[in-house]
Short mmCIF file of C-alpha atoms in Angstrom, two decimals:
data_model
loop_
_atom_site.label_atom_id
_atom_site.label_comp_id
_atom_site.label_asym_id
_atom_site.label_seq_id
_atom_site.Cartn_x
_atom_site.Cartn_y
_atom_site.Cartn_z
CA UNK A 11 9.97 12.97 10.64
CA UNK A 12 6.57 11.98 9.63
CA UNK A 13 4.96 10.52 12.75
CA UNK A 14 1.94 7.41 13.29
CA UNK A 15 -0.12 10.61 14.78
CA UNK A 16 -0.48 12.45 11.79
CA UNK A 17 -3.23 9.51 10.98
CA UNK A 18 -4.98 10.13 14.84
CA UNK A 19 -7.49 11.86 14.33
CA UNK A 20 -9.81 13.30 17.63
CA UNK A 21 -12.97 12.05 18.29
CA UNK A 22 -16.12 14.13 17.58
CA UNK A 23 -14.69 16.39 15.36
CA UNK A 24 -16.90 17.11 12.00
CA UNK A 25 -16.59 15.75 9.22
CA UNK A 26 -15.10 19.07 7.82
CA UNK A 27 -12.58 19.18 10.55
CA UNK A 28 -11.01 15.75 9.52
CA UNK A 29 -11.27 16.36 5.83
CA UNK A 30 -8.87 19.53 6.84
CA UNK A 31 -6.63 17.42 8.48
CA UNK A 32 -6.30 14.80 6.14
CA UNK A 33 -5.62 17.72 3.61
CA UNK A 34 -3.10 19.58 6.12
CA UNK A 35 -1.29 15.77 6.02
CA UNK A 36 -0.75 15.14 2.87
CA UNK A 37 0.15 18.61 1.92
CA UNK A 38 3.20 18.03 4.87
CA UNK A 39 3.90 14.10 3.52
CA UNK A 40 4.04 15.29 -0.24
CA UNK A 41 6.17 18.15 0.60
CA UNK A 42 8.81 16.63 2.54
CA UNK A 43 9.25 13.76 -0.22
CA UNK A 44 10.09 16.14 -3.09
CA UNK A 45 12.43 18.10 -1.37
CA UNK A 46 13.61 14.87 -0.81
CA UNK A 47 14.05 14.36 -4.60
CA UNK A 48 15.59 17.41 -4.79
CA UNK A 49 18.19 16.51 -2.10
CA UNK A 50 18.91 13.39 -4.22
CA UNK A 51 19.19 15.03 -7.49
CA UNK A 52 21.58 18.05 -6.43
CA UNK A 53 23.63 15.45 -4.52
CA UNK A 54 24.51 14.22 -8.07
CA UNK A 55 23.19 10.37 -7.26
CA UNK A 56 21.83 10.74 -10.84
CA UNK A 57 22.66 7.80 -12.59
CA UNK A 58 23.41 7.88 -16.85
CA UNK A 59 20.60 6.19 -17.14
CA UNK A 60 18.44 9.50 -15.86
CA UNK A 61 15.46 9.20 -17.18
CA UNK A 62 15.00 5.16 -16.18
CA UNK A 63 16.35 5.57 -13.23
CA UNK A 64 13.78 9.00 -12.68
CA UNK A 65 11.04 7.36 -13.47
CA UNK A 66 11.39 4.24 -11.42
CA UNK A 67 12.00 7.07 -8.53
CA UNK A 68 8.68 8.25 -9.51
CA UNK A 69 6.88 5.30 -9.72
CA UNK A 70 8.48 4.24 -6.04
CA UNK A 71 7.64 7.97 -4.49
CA UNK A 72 4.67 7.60 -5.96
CA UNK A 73 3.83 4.38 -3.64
CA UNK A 74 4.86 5.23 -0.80
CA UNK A 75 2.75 8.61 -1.30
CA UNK A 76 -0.27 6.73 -1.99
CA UNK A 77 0.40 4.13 0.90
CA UNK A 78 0.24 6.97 3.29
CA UNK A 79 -2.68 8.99 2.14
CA UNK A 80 -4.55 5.96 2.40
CA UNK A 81 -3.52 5.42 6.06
CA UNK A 82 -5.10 8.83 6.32
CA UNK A 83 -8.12 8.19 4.55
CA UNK A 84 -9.08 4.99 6.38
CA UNK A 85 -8.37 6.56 10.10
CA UNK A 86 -10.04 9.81 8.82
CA UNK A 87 -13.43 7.90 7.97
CA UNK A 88 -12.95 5.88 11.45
CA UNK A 89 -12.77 8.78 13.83
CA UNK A 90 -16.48 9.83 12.17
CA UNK A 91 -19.63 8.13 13.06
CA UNK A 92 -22.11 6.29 10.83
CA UNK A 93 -21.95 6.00 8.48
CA UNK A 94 -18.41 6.98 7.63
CA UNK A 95 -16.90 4.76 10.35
CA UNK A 96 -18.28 1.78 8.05
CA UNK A 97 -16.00 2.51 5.21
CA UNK A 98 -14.45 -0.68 4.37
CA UNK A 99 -11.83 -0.40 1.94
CA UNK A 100 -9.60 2.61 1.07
CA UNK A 101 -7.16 2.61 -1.42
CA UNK A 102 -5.91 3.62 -5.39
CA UNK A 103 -5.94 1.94 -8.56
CA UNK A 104 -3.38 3.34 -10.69
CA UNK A 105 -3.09 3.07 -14.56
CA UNK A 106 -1.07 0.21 -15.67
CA UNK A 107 1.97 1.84 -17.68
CA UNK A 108 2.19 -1.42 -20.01
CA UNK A 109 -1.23 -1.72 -20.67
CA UNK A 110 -3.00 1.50 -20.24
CA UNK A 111 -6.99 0.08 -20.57
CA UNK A 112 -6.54 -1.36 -17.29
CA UNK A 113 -5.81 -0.45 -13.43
CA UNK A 114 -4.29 -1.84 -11.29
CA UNK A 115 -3.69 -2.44 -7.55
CA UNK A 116 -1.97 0.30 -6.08
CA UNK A 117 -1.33 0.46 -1.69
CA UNK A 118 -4.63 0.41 0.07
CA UNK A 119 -6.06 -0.21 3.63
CA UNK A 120 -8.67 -2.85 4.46
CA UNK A 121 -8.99 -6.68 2.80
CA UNK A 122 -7.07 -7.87 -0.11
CA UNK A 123 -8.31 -6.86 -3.62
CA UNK A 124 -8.92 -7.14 -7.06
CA UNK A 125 -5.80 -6.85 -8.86
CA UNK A 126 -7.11 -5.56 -11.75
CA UNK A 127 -9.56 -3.41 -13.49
CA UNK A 128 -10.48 -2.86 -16.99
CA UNK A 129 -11.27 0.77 -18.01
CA UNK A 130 -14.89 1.31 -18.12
CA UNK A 131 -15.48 -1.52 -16.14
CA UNK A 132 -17.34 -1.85 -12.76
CA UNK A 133 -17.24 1.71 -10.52
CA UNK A 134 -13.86 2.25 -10.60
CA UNK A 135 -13.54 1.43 -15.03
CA UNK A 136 -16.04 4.16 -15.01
CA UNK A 137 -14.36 6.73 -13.27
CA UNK A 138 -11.19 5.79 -14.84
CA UNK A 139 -12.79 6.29 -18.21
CA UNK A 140 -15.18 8.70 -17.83
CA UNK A 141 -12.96 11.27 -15.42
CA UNK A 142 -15.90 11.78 -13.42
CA UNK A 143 -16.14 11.26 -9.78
CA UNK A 144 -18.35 8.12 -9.26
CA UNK A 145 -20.90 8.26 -6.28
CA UNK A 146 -22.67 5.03 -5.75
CA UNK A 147 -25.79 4.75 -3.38
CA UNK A 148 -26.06 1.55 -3.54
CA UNK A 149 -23.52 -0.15 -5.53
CA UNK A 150 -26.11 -3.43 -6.36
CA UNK A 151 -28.18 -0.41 -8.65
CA UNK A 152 -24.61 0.39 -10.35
CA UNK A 153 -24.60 -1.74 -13.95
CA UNK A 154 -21.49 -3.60 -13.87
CA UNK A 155 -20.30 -3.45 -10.79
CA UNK A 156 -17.61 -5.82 -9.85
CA UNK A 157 -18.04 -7.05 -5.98
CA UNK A 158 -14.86 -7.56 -4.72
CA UNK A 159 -16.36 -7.70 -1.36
CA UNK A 160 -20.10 -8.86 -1.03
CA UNK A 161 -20.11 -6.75 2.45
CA UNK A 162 -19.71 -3.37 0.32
CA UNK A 163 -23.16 -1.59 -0.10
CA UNK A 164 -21.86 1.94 -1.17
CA UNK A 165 -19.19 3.53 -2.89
CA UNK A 166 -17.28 6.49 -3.97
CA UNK A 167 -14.51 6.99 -7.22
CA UNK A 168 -12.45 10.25 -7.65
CA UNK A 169 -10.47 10.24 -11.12
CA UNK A 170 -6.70 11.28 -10.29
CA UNK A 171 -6.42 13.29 -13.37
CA UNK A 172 -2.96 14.90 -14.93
CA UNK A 173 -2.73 16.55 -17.76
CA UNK A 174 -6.48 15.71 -19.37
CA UNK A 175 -5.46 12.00 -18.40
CA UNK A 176 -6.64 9.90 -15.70
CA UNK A 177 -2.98 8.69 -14.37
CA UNK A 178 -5.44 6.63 -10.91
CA UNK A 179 -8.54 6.84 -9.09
CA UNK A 180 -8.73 7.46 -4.78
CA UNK A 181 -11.52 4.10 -4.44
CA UNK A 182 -13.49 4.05 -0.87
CA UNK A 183 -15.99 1.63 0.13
CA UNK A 184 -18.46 1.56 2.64
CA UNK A 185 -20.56 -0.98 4.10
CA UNK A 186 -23.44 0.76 4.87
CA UNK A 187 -26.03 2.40 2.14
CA UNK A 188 -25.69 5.93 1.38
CA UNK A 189 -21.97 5.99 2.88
CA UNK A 190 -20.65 9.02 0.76
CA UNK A 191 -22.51 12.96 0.56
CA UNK A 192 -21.67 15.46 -1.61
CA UNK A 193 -19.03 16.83 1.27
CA UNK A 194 -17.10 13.88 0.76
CA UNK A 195 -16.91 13.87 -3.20
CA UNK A 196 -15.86 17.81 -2.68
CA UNK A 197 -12.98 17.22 -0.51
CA UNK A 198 -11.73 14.05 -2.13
CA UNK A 199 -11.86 15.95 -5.07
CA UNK A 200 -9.40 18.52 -3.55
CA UNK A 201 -7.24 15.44 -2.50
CA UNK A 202 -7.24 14.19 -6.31
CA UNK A 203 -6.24 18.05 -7.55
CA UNK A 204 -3.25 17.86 -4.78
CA UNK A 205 -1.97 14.60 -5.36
CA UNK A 206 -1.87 15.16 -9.23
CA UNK A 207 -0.04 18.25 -8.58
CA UNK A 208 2.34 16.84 -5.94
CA UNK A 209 3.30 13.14 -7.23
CA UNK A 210 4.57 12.29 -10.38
CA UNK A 211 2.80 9.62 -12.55
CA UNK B 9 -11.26 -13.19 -9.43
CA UNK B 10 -9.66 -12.35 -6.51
CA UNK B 11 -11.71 -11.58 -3.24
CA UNK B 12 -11.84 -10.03 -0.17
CA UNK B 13 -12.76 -13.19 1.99
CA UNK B 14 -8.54 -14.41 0.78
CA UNK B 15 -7.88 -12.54 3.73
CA UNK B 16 -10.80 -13.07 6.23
CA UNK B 17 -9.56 -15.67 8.53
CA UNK B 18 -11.57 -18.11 10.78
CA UNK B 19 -11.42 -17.56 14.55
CA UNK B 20 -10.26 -20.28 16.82
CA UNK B 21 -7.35 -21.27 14.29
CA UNK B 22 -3.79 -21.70 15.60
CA UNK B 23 -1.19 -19.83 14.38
CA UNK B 24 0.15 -22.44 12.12
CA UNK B 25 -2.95 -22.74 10.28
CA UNK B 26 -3.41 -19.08 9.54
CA UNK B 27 0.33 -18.55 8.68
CA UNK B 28 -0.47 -22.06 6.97
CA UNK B 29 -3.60 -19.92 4.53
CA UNK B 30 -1.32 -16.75 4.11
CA UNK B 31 1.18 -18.79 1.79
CA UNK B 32 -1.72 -20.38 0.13
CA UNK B 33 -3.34 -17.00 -0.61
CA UNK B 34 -0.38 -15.39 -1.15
CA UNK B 35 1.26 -18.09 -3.68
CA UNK B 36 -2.47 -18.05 -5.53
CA UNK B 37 -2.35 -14.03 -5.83
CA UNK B 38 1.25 -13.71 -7.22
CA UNK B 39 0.70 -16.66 -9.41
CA UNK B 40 -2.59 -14.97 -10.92
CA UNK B 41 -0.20 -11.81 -11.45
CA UNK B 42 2.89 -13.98 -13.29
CA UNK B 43 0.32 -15.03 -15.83
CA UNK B 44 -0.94 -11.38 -16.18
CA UNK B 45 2.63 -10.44 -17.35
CA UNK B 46 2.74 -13.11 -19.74
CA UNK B 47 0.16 -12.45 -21.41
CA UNK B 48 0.64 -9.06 -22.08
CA UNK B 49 3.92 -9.59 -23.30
CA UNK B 50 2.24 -12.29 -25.52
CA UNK B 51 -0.26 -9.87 -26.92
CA UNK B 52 2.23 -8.08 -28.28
CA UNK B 53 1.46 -5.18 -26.09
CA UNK B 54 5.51 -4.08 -25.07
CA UNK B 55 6.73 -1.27 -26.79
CA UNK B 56 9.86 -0.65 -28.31
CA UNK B 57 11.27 0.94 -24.60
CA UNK B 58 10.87 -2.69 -23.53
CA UNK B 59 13.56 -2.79 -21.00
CA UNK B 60 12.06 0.84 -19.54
CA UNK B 61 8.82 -0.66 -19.83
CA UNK B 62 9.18 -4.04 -18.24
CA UNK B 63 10.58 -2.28 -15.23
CA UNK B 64 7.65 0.07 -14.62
CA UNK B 65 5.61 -3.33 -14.67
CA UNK B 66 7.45 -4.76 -12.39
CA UNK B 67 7.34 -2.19 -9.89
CA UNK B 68 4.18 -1.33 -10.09
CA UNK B 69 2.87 -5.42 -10.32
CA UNK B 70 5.51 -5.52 -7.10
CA UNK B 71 3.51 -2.69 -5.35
CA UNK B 72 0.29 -4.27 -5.86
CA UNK B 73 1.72 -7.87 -4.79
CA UNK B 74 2.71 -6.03 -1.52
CA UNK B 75 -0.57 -4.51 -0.94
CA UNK B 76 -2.20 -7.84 -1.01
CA UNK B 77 0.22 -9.40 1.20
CA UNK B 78 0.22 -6.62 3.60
CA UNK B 79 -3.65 -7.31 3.98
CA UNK B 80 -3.10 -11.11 4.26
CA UNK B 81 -0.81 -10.18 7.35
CA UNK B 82 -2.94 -7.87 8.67
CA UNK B 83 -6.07 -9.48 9.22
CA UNK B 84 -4.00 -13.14 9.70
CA UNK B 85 -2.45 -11.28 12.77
CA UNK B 86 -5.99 -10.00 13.76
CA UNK B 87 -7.44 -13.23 13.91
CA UNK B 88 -5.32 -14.83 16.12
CA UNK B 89 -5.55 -13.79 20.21
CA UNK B 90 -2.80 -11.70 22.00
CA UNK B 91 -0.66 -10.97 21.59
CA UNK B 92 -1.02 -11.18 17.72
CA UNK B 93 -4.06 -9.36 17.51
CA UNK B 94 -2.22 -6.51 19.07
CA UNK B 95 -0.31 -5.97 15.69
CA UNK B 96 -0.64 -2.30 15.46
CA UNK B 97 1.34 -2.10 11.42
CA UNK B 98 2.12 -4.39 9.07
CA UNK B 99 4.04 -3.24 5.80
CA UNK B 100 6.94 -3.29 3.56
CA UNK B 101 9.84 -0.96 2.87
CA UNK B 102 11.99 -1.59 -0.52
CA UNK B 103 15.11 -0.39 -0.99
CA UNK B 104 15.16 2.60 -2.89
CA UNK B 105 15.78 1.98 -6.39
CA UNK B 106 18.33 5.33 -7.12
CA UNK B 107 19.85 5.69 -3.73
CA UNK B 108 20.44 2.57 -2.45
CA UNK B 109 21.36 3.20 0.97
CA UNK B 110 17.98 3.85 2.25
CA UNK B 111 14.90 2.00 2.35
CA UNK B 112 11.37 3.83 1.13
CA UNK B 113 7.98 3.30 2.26
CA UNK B 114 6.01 0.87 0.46
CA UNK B 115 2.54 -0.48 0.88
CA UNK B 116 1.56 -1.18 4.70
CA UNK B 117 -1.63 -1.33 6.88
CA UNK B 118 -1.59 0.62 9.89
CA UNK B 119 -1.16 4.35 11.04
CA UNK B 120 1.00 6.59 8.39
CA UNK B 121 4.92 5.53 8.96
CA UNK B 122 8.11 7.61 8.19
CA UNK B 123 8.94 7.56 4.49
CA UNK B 124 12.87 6.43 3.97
CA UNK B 125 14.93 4.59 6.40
CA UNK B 126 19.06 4.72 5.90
CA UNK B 127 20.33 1.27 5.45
CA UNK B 128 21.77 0.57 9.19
CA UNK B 129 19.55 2.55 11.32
CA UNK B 130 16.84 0.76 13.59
CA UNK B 131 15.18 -2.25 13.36
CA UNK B 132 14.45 -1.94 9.48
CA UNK B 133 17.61 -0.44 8.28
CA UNK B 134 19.59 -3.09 10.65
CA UNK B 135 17.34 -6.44 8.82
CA UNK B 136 18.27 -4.78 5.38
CA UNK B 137 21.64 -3.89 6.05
CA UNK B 138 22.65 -7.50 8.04
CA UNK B 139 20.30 -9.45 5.64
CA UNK B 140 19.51 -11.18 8.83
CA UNK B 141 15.70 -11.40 10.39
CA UNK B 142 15.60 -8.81 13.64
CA UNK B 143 13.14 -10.33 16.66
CA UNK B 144 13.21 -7.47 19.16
CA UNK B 145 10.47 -8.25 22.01
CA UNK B 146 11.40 -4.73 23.35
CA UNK B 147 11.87 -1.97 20.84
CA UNK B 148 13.17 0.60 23.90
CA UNK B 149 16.24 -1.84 24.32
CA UNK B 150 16.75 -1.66 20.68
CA UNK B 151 19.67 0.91 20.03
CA UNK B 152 19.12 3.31 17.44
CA UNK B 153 15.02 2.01 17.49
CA UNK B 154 13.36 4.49 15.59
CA UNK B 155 10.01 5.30 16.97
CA UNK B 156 7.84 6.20 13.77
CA UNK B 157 4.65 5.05 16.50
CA UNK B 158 5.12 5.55 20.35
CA UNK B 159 2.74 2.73 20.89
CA UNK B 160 4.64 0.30 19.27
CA UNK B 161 6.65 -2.63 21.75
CA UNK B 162 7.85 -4.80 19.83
CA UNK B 163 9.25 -5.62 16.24
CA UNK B 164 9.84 -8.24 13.92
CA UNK B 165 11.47 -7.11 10.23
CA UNK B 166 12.41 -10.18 7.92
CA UNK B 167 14.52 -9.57 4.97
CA UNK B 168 13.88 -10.51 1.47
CA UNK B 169 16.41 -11.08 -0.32
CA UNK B 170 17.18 -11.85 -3.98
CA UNK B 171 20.33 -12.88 -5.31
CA UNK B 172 22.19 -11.74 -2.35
CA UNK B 173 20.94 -8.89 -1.89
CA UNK B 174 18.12 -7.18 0.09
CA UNK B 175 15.42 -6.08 -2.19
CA UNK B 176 12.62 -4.70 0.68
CA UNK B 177 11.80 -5.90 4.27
CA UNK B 178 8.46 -7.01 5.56
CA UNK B 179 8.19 -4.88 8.92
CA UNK B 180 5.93 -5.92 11.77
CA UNK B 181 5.10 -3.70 14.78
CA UNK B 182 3.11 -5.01 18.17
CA UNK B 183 1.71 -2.89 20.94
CA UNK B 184 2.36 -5.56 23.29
CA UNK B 185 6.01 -6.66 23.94
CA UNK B 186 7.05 -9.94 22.99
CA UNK B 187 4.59 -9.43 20.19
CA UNK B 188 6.58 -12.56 17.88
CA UNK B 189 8.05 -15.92 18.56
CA UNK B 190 10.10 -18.29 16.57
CA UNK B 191 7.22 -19.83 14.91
CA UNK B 192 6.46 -16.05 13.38
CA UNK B 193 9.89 -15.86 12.68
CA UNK B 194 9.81 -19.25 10.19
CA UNK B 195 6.57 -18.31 8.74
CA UNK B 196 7.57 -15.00 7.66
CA UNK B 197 11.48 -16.30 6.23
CA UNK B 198 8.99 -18.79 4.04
CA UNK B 199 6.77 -15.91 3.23
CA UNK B 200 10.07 -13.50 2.01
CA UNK B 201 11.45 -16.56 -0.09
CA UNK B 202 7.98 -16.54 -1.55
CA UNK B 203 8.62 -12.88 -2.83
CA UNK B 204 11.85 -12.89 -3.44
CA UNK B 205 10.83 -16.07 -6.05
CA UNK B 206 7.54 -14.48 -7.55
CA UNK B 207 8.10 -10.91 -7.86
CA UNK B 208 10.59 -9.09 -10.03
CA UNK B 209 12.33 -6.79 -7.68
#
């Protein structure tokens, strides 16, 4: 049973060390939900309306995939000091599968957000559109950007991407200049690879 | 546009005036989203899968309409003193769209939580199952509690329900027991109606 301590993370461990964890997590979370699939499939719950009903599965395994690597994220940054434990906002944008030049909200932790986001627009459009990992100084220098939050000051965007596409973007705001270092964009990168493998968008 | 400060709350309010700006807020947010759909249906932008298509929308406008909400809660319960501001998780479950005797994890704030919940079991599956809000001011004389978080006390889980049926459950976990009252109980029953009306579940 996944457990409220896989998001406790010790105190003074390196940044490194909770990276691995957070890693070690979502490996366990994403594993456990498609057997879980599986399970459902072979128990012949499959409706005559497969593919509808499979993809709404998707979408809603999807969510609840999302809703707890972002739990992860946000206590992951908190159990670091400065400036990590100034991240702000963690949380996804996925691509909207109506209107596919936008994102949109997807689960995230910290205070309520912009619902929506054209592609190439602001830090998150950019990374969207551009499938390039996004890290932001000092997000007033970034043309563009959209302040959701006025407290934000720096910012990182990791493309999700599938298949050549960008399917959503891991978004994570801090509130202190200079929040993000080459060490984080490598390791969310590695989250990105595994959660494109793992979910289905 | 929709900002951050929706869900920064004022100190030194009572209870009825924060629960008072989470409708508000809320209302506002799902009523900038009904429009959204609208217009994209207006645009001529829904392809020739349109039922397929409409319910991806749905879902994934209802996951985003969650997120918010979650956040509202979150830092509504944070702003008040204890022993609101010991609210240690604040989420929804839905019920899970191809086996419907279990809820799934949906958006949430807090520490990661289990991922499906059989219709009947705990606090959660009990609410969805009964259709009936469950107050518990001690989860350990709950039977059947389940205890995704050790720290948790007490519970509140409101159902929302559409058409006679449960559709998801707001879930609400305190650190302190006798976390919720009556007054949270109305609040969140408005708040559920409120979903059940604006989002297509």
């Amino acid at each position: 049973m996944v457990h409220a301590e896989a998001s406790t993370f010790a105190e003074g461990l390196s940044k490194k060390e909770v990276y691995g964890q957070v890693l070690e997590q979502a490996k366990a979370l994403f594993e456990g939900q498609r057997n879980w699939v599986t399970d459902v499939v072979e128990l012949g719950l499959v409706s005559s309306y497969r593919k509808q009903s499979d993809m709404l599965t998707s979408l809603t395994l999807q969510a609840s995939n999302l809703a707890n690597t972002a739990s992860l994220l946000w206590h992951a940054f908190h159990s670091l000091p400065s400036p990590s434990n100034s991240v702000n906002w963690v949380g996804f944008y996925v691509l909207d599968p109506k209107a596919p030049q936008q994102l949109i909200l997807g689960p995230f932790q910290g205070q309520v957000a912009c619902q929506t986001i054209a592609l190439g627009k602001g830090v998150c459009g950019t990374a969207a559109q551009s499938k390039r990992t996004q890290l932001v100084d000092n997000v007033d220098k970034f043309p563009g950007h959209i302040a959701c939050d006025g407290a934000t000051k720096s910012e990182i965007v990791v493309p999700v991407v599938k298949d050549g596409e960008t399917v959503a973007i891991i978004d994570i705001d801090c509130a202190e200049l200079n929040g993000f270092s080459v060490e984080d964009r490598v390791a969310l990168e590695e989250l990105a690879e595994l959660l494109a493998e793992s979910c289905d968008f």
